[in-house]
Tab-separated table of C-alpha atoms in Angstrom:
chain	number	residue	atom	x	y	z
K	1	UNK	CA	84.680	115.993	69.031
K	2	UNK	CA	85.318	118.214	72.264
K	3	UNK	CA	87.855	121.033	71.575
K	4	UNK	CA	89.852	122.869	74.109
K	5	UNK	CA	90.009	126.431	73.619
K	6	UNK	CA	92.229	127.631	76.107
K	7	UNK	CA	95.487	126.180	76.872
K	8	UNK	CA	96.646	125.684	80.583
K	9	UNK	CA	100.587	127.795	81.008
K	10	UNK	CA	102.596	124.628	80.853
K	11	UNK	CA	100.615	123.228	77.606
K	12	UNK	CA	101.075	126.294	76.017
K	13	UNK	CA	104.746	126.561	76.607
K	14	UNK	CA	104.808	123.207	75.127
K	15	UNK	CA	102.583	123.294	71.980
K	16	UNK	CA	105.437	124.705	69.607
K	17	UNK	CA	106.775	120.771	70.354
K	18	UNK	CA	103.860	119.266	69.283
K	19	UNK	CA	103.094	121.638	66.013
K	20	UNK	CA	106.719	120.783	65.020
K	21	UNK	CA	105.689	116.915	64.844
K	22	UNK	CA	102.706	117.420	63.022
K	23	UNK	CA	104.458	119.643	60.542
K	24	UNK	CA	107.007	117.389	59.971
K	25	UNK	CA	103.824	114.585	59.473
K	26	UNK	CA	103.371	112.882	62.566
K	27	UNK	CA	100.841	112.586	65.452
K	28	UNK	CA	101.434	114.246	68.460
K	29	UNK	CA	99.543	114.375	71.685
K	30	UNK	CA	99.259	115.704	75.234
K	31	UNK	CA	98.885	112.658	77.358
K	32	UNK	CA	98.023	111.445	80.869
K	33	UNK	CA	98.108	113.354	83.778
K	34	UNK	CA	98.199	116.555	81.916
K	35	UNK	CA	95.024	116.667	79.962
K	36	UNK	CA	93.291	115.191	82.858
K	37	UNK	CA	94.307	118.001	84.590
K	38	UNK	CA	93.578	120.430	82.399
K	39	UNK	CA	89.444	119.539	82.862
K	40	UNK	CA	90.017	119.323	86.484
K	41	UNK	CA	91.294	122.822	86.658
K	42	UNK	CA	94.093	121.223	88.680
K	43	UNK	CA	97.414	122.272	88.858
K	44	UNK	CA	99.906	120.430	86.275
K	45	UNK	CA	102.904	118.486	87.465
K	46	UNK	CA	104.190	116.981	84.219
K	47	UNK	CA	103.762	117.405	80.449
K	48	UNK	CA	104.205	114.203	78.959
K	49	UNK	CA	103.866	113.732	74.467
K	50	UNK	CA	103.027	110.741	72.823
K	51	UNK	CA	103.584	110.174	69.088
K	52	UNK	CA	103.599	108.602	65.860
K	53	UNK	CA	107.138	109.248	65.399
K	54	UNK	CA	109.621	106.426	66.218
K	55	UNK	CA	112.967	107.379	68.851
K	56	UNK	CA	115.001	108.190	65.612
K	57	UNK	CA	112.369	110.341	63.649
K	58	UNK	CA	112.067	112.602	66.710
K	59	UNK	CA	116.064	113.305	66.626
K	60	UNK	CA	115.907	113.806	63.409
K	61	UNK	CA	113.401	116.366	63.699
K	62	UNK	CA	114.394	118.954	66.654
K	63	UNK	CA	118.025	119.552	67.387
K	64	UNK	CA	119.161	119.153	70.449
K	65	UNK	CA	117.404	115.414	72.212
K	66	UNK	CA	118.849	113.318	74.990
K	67	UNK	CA	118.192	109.561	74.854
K	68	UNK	CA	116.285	109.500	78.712
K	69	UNK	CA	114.775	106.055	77.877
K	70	UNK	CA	115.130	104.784	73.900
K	71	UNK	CA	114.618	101.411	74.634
K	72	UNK	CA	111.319	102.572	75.960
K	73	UNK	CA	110.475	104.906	73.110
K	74	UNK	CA	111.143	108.047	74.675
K	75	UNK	CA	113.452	110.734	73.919
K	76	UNK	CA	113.738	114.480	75.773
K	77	UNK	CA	113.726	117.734	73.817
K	78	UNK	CA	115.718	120.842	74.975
K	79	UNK	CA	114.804	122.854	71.650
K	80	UNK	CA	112.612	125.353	73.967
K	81	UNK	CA	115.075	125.286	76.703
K	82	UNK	CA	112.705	122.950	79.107
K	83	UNK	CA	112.986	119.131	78.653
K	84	UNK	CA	110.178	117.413	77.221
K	85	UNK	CA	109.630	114.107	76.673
K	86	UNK	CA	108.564	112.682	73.862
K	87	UNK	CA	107.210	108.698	74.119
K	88	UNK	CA	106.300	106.639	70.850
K	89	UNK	CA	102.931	105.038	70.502
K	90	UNK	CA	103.977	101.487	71.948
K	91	UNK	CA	102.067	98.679	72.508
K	92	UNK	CA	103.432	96.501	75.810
K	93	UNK	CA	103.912	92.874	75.824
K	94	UNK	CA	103.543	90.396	78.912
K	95	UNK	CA	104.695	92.049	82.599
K	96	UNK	CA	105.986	88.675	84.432
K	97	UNK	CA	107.496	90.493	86.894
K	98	UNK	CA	104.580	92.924	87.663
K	99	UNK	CA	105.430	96.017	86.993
K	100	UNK	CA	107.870	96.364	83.713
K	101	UNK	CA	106.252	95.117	80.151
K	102	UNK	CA	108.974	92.248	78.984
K	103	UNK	CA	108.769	93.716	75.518
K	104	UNK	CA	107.836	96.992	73.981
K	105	UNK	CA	106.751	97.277	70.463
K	106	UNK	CA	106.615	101.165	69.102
K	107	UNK	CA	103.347	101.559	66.763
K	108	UNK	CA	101.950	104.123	64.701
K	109	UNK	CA	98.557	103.829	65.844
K	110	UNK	CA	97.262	106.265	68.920
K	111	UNK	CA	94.297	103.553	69.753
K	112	UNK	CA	96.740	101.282	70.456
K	113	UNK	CA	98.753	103.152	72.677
K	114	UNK	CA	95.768	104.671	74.318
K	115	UNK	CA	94.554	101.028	75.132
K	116	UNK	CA	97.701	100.301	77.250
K	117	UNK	CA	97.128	102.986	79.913
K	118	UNK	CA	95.617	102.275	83.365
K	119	UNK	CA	92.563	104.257	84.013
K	120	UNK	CA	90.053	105.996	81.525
K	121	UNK	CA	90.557	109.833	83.241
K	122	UNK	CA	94.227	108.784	82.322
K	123	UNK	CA	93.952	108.015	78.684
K	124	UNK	CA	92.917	111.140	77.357
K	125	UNK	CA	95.115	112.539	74.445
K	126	UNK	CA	95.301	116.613	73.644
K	127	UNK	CA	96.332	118.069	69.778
K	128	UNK	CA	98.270	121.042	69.882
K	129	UNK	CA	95.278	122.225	67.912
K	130	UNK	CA	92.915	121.842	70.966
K	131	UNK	CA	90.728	118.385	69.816
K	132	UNK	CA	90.635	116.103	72.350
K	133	UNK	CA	90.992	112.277	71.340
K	134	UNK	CA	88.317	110.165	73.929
K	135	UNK	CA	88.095	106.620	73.247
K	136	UNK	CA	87.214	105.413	76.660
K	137	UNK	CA	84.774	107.968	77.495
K	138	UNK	CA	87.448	109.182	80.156
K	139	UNK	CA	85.634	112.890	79.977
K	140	UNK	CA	82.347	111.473	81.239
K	141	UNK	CA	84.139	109.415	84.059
K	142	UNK	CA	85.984	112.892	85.046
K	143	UNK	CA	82.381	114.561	85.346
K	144	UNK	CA	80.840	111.253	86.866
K	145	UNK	CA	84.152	111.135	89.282
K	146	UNK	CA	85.125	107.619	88.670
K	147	UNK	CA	87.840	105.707	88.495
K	148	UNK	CA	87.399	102.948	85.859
K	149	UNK	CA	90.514	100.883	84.639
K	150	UNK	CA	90.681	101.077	80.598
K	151	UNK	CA	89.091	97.614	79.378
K	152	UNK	CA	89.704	94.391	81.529
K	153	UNK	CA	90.823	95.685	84.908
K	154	UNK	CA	91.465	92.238	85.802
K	155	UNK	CA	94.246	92.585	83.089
K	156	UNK	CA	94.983	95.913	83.718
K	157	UNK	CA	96.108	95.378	87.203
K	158	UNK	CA	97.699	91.705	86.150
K	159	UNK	CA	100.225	93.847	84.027
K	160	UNK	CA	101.075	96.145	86.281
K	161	UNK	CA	100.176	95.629	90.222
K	162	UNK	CA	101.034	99.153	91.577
K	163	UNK	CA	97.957	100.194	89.218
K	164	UNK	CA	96.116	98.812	92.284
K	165	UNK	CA	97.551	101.503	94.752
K	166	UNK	CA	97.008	103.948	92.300
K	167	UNK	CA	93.405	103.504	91.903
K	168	UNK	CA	92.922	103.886	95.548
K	169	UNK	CA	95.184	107.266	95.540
K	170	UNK	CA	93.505	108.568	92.876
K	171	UNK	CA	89.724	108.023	94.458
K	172	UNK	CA	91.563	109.973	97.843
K	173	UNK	CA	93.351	112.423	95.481
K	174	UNK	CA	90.429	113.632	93.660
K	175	UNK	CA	87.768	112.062	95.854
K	176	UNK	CA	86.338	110.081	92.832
K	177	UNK	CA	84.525	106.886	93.484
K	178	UNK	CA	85.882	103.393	91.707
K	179	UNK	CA	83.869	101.709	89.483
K	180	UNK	CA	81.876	97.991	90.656
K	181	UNK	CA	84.269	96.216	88.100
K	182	UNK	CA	87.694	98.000	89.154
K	183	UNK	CA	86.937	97.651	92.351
K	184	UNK	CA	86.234	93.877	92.388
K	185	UNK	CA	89.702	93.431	90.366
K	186	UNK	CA	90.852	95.647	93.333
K	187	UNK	CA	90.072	92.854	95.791
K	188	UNK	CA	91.156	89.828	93.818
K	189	UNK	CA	94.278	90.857	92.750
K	190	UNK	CA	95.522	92.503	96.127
K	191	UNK	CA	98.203	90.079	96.381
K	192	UNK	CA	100.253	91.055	93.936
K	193	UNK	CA	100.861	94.572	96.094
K	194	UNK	CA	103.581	92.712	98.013
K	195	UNK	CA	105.811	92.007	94.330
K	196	UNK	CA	105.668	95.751	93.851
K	197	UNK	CA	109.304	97.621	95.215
K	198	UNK	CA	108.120	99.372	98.267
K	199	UNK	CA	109.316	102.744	97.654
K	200	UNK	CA	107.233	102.596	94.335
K	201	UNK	CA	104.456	101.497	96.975
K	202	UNK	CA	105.017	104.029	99.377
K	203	UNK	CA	104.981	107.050	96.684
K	204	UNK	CA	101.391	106.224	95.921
K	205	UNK	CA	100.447	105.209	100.155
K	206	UNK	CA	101.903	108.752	100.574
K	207	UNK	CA	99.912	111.098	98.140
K	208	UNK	CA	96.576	108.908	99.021
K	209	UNK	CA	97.393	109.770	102.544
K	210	UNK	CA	97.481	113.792	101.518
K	211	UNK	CA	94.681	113.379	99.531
K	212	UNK	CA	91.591	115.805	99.641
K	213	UNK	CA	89.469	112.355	100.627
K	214	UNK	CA	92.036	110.359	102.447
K	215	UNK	CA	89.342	108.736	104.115
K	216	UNK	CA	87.386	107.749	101.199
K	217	UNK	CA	91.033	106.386	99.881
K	218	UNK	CA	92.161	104.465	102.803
K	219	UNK	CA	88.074	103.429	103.234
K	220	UNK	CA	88.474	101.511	99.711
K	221	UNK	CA	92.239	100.557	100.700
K	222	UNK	CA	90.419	98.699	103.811
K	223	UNK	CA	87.332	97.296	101.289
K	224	UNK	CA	90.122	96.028	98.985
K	225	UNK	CA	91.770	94.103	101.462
K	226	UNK	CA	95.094	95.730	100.541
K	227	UNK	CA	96.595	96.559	103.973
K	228	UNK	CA	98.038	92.825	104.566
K	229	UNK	CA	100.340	93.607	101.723
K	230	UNK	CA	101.830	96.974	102.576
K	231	UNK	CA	104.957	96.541	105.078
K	232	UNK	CA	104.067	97.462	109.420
K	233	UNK	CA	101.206	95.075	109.568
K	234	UNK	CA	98.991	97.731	109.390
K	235	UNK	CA	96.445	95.626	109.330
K	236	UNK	CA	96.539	94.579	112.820
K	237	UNK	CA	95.852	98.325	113.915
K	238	UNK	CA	92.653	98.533	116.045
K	239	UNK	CA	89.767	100.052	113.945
K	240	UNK	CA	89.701	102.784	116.839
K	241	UNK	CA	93.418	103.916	115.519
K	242	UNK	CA	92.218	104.183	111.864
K	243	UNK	CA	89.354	106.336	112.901
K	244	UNK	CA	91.533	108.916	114.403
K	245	UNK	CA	93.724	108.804	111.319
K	246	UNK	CA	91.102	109.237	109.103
K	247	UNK	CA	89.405	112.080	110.752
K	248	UNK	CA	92.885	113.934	110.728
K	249	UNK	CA	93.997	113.416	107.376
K	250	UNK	CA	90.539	114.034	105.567
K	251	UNK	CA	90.237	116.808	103.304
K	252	UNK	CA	94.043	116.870	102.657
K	253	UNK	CA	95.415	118.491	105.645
K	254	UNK	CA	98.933	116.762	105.356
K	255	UNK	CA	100.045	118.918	103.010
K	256	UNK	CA	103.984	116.880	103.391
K	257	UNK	CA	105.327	114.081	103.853
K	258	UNK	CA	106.383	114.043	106.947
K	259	UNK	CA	102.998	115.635	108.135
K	260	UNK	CA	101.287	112.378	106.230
K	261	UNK	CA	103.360	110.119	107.725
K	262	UNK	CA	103.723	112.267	111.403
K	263	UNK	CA	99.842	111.582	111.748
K	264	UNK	CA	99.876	108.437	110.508
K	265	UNK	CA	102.446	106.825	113.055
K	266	UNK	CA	101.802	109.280	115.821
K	267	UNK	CA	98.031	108.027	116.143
K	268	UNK	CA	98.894	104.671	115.550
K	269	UNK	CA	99.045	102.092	118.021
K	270	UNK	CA	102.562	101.396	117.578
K	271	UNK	CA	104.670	101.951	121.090
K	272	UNK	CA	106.956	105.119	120.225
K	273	UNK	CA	110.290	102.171	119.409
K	274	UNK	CA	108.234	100.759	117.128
K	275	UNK	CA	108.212	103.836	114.753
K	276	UNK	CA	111.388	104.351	113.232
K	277	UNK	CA	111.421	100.387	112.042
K	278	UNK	CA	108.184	100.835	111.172
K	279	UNK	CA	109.112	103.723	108.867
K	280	UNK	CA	112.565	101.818	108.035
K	281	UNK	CA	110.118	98.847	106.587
K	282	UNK	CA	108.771	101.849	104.479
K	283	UNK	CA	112.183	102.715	103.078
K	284	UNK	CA	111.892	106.340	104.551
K	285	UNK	CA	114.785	108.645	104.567
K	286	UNK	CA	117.021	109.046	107.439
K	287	UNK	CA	115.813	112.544	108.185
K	288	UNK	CA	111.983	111.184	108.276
K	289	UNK	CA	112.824	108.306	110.340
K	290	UNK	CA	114.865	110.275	113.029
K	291	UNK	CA	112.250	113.024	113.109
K	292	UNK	CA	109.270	110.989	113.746
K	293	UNK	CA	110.635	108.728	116.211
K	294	UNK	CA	112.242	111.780	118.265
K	295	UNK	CA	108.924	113.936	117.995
K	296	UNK	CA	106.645	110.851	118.878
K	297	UNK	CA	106.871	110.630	122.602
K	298	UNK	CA	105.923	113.810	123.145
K	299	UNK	CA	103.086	114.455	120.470
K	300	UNK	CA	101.683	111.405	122.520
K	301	UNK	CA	102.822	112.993	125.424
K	302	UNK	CA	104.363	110.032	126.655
K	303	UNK	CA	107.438	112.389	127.710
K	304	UNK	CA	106.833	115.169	129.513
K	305	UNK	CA	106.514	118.739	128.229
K	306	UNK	CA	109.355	120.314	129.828
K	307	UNK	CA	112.548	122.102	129.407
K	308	UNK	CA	114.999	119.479	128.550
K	309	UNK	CA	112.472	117.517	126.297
K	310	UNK	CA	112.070	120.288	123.981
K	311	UNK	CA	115.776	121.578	124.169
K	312	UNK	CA	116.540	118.595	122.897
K	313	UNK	CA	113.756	118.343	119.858
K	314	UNK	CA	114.977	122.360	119.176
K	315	UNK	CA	116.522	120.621	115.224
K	316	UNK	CA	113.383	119.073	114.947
K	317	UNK	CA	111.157	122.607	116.546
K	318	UNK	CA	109.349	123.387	112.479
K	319	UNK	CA	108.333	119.892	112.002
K	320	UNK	CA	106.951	119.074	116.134
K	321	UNK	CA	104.704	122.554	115.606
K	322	UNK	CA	103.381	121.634	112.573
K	323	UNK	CA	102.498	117.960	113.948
K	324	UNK	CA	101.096	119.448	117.001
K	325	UNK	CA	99.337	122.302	115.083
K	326	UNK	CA	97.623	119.614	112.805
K	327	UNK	CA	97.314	117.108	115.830
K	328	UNK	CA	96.216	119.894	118.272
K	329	UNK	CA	95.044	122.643	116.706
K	330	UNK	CA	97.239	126.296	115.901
K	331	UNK	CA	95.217	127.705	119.206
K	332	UNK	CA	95.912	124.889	121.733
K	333	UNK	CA	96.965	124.717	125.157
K	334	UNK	CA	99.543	122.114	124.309
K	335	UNK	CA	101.219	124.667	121.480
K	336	UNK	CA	101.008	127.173	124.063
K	337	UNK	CA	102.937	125.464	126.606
K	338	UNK	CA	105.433	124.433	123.865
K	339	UNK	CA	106.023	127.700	122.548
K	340	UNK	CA	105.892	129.293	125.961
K	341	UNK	CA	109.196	126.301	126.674
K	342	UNK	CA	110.746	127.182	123.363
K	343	UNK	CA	111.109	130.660	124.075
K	344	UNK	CA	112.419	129.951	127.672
K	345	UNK	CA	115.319	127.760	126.375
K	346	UNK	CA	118.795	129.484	127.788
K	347	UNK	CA	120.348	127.726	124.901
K	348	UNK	CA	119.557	125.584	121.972
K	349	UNK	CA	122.422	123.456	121.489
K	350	UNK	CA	125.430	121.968	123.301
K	351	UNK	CA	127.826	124.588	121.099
K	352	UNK	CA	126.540	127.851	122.914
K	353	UNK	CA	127.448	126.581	126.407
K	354	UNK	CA	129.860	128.859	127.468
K	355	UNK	CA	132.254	126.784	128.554
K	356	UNK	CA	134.082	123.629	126.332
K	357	UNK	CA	135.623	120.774	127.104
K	358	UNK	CA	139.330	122.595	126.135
K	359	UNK	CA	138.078	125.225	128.581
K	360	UNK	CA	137.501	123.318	131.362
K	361	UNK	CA	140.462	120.873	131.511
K	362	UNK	CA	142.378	124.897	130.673
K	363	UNK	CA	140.682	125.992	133.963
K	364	UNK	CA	142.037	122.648	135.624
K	365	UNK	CA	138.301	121.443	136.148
K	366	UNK	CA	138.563	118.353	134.356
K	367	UNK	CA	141.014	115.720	132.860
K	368	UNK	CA	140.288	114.018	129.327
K	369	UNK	CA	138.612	111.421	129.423
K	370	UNK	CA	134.882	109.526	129.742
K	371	UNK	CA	134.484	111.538	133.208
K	372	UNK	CA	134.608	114.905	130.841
K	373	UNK	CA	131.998	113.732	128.534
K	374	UNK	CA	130.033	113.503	131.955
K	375	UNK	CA	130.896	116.489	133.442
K	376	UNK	CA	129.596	118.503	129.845
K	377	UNK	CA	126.473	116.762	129.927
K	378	UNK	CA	125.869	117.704	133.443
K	379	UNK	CA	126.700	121.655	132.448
K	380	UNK	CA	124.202	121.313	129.185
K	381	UNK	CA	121.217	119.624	131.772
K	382	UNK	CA	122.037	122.377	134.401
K	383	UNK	CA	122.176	125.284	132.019
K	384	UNK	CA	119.193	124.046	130.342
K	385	UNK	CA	117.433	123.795	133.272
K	386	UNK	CA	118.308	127.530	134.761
K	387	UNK	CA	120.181	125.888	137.127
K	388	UNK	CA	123.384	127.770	136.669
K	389	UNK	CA	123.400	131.001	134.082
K	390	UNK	CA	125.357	130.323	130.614
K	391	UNK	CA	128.311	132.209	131.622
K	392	UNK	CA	131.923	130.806	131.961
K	393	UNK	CA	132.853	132.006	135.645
K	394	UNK	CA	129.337	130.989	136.386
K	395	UNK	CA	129.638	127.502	135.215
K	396	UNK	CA	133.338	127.344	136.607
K	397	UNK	CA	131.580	128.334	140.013
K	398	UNK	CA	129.256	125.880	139.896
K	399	UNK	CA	131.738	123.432	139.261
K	400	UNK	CA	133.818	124.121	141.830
K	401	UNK	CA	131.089	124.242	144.471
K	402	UNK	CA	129.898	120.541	143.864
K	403	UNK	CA	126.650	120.999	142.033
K	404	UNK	CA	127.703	118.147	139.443
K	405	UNK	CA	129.100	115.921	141.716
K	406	UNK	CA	124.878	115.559	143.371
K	407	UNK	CA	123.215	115.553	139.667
């Protein structure tokens, strides 16, 4: 049996849990992501526990729980002042719907629970005492880099279809290959992508898409067939696109989400409209959404690097010089030009004009009203554009000479 004999931070903090449970005479375990991590020497998102003991046994043994999901078996200990979660060895019935088992049944047996999980790098199971529990050979598959669904994939991915996207994002993630058999159960069961939710989708699209192999991962996506049933008709994109894409997200240099996304829609062949309800299909947030489609014409340069154009992207200035340093390069031209603009820029919003509406129709210059709405947009544009300084008797000059009237 392989024994551990050093203890990433995060397990350690967490082994008093586990040596509780087995002192009180049940099974505990370091599960999943975390153990898999631990041989990777990657760094460790979540500590999940599995065990022998039922919801109620756990309760009964550390003080202070919090029922995060009993029906599902699992219960959250604040004992050490971090939340852990604690799951019970279940065993899962049918998934009709895809995704959720219909029935769970909690089991004392660690095989069994072990047997339920998706991939064999994923059903690895850590003692507080350092022996590692293997039954799927999911050590050898972490040193062979592979990707193998535990037993039948065909059935694995039948009970749960987002297991499909996952296999892909792990093979970009930790540019593994996926085994002949996974794969194949890849391409036949495809289909059942589009009765997954799509932000549950679009969680695993996005971390394949900042993986260290994102073209490996979105190479097997296109193998797999599994395009048709991700939302934008992605599909459809010329093969020309999805080279560029590739060749700019390889070796996980979207480090965010919106930098995944930026270079994914930005390169796409999409016409710059067709981004935010592209993104909207994806069920992106409003501040992604807005972002990309304001940044787009530009990054394509479609709209011309100039003064106004960039006064008016100034909210969005951190996320356009990222794009354009991962689009361009840091050194560029095109950054140069930008940051040459940026630093040119008079003002960077409509509030620093010197002069407001009350001001004006004050100073007799305007009336309330649409024409005033006008006659500030026409000051913003002018000032922008050094054609008047930002400077009240200035602007009131300006004004009163007839420059607006001709804009």
């Amino acid at each position: 049996m392989v024994k551990l004999d050093h203890f990433p931070p995060e397990l350690e903090e967490a082994r008093p849990i586990l040596k509780k449970l087995d002192d009180a005479g049940y099974e505990a375990y370091f599960v999943g992501g975390s153990v898999r991590d631990t041989f990777l020497g990657d760094p460790i998102h979540d500590v999940d526990i599995a065990s022998s003991a039922y919801p109620q046994e756990v309760k009964e043994v550390f003080k202070k729980t919090v029922d995060t999901g009993i029906q599902h078996g699992t219960v959250m200990v604040l004992d050490h002042h971090i939340g852990y979660e604690i799951t019970t060895f279940r065993t899962e019935s049918t998934y009709t719907d895809f995704r959720r088992p219909d029935k769970v049944t909690f089991v004392r047996s660690l095989e069994e629970d072990l047997k339920r999980r998706d991939f064999t790098i994923n059903a690895l199971a850590l003692r507080q005492n350092g022996e590692v529990v293997d039954l799927f050979n999911g050590l050898g598959d972490l040193k062979a880099a592979i990707v193998r669904a535990v037993g039948d994939p065909v059935r694995r991915f039948t009970e749960d279809a987002l297991r499909i996207m996952r296999a892909v994002r792990f093979a970009s993630q930790l540019d593994f290959t996926i085994e002949e058999q996974t794969q194949l159960a890849l391409k036949e069961l495809g289909h059942n992508l589009a009765k997954i939710a799509v932000e549950r989708n679009r969680v695993e699209f996005e971390k394949l898409l900042q993986g260290q192999a994102a073209a490996k991962g979105l190479s097997l996506t296109f193998e797999a067939n599994l395009l048709p049933y991700l939302p934008g008709k992605m599909d459809e994109w010329p093969a020309a696109n999805w080279q560029k894409i590739q060749a700019e997200l390889d070796g996980g240099r979207a480090k965010t989400e919106m930098a995944a996304w930026g270079i994914l829609t930005i390169l796409s062949p999409m016409a710059d409209n067709e981004i935010e309800p592209f993104l909207r299909q994806w069920k992106h947030s409003k501040q992604i959404m807005q972002t990309l489609a304001a940044i787009a014409p530009v990054l394509r340069q479609h709209a011309a690097l100039n003064k106004w154009n960039l006064y008016r992207l100034y909210a969005y200035k951190e996320d356009l010089l990222a794009l354009t340093d991962l689009i361009y390069g840091s050194d560029s031209d095109f950054k140069k030009q930008m940051l040459t603009i940026f630093a040119e820029l008079s003002i960077h919003d409509r509030s620093e004009i010197a002069l407001n509406g009350g001001d004006l129709i004050k100073a007799g210059l305007a009336k309330p009203g649409p024409a005033l709405g006008e006659l500030i947009h026409q000051i913003e544009l002018a000032v922008v554009n050094d054609q008047v300084g930002n400077d009240a008797d200035a602007i009131k000059n300006w004004i009163q000479e007839g420059h607006h009237a001709n804009d």
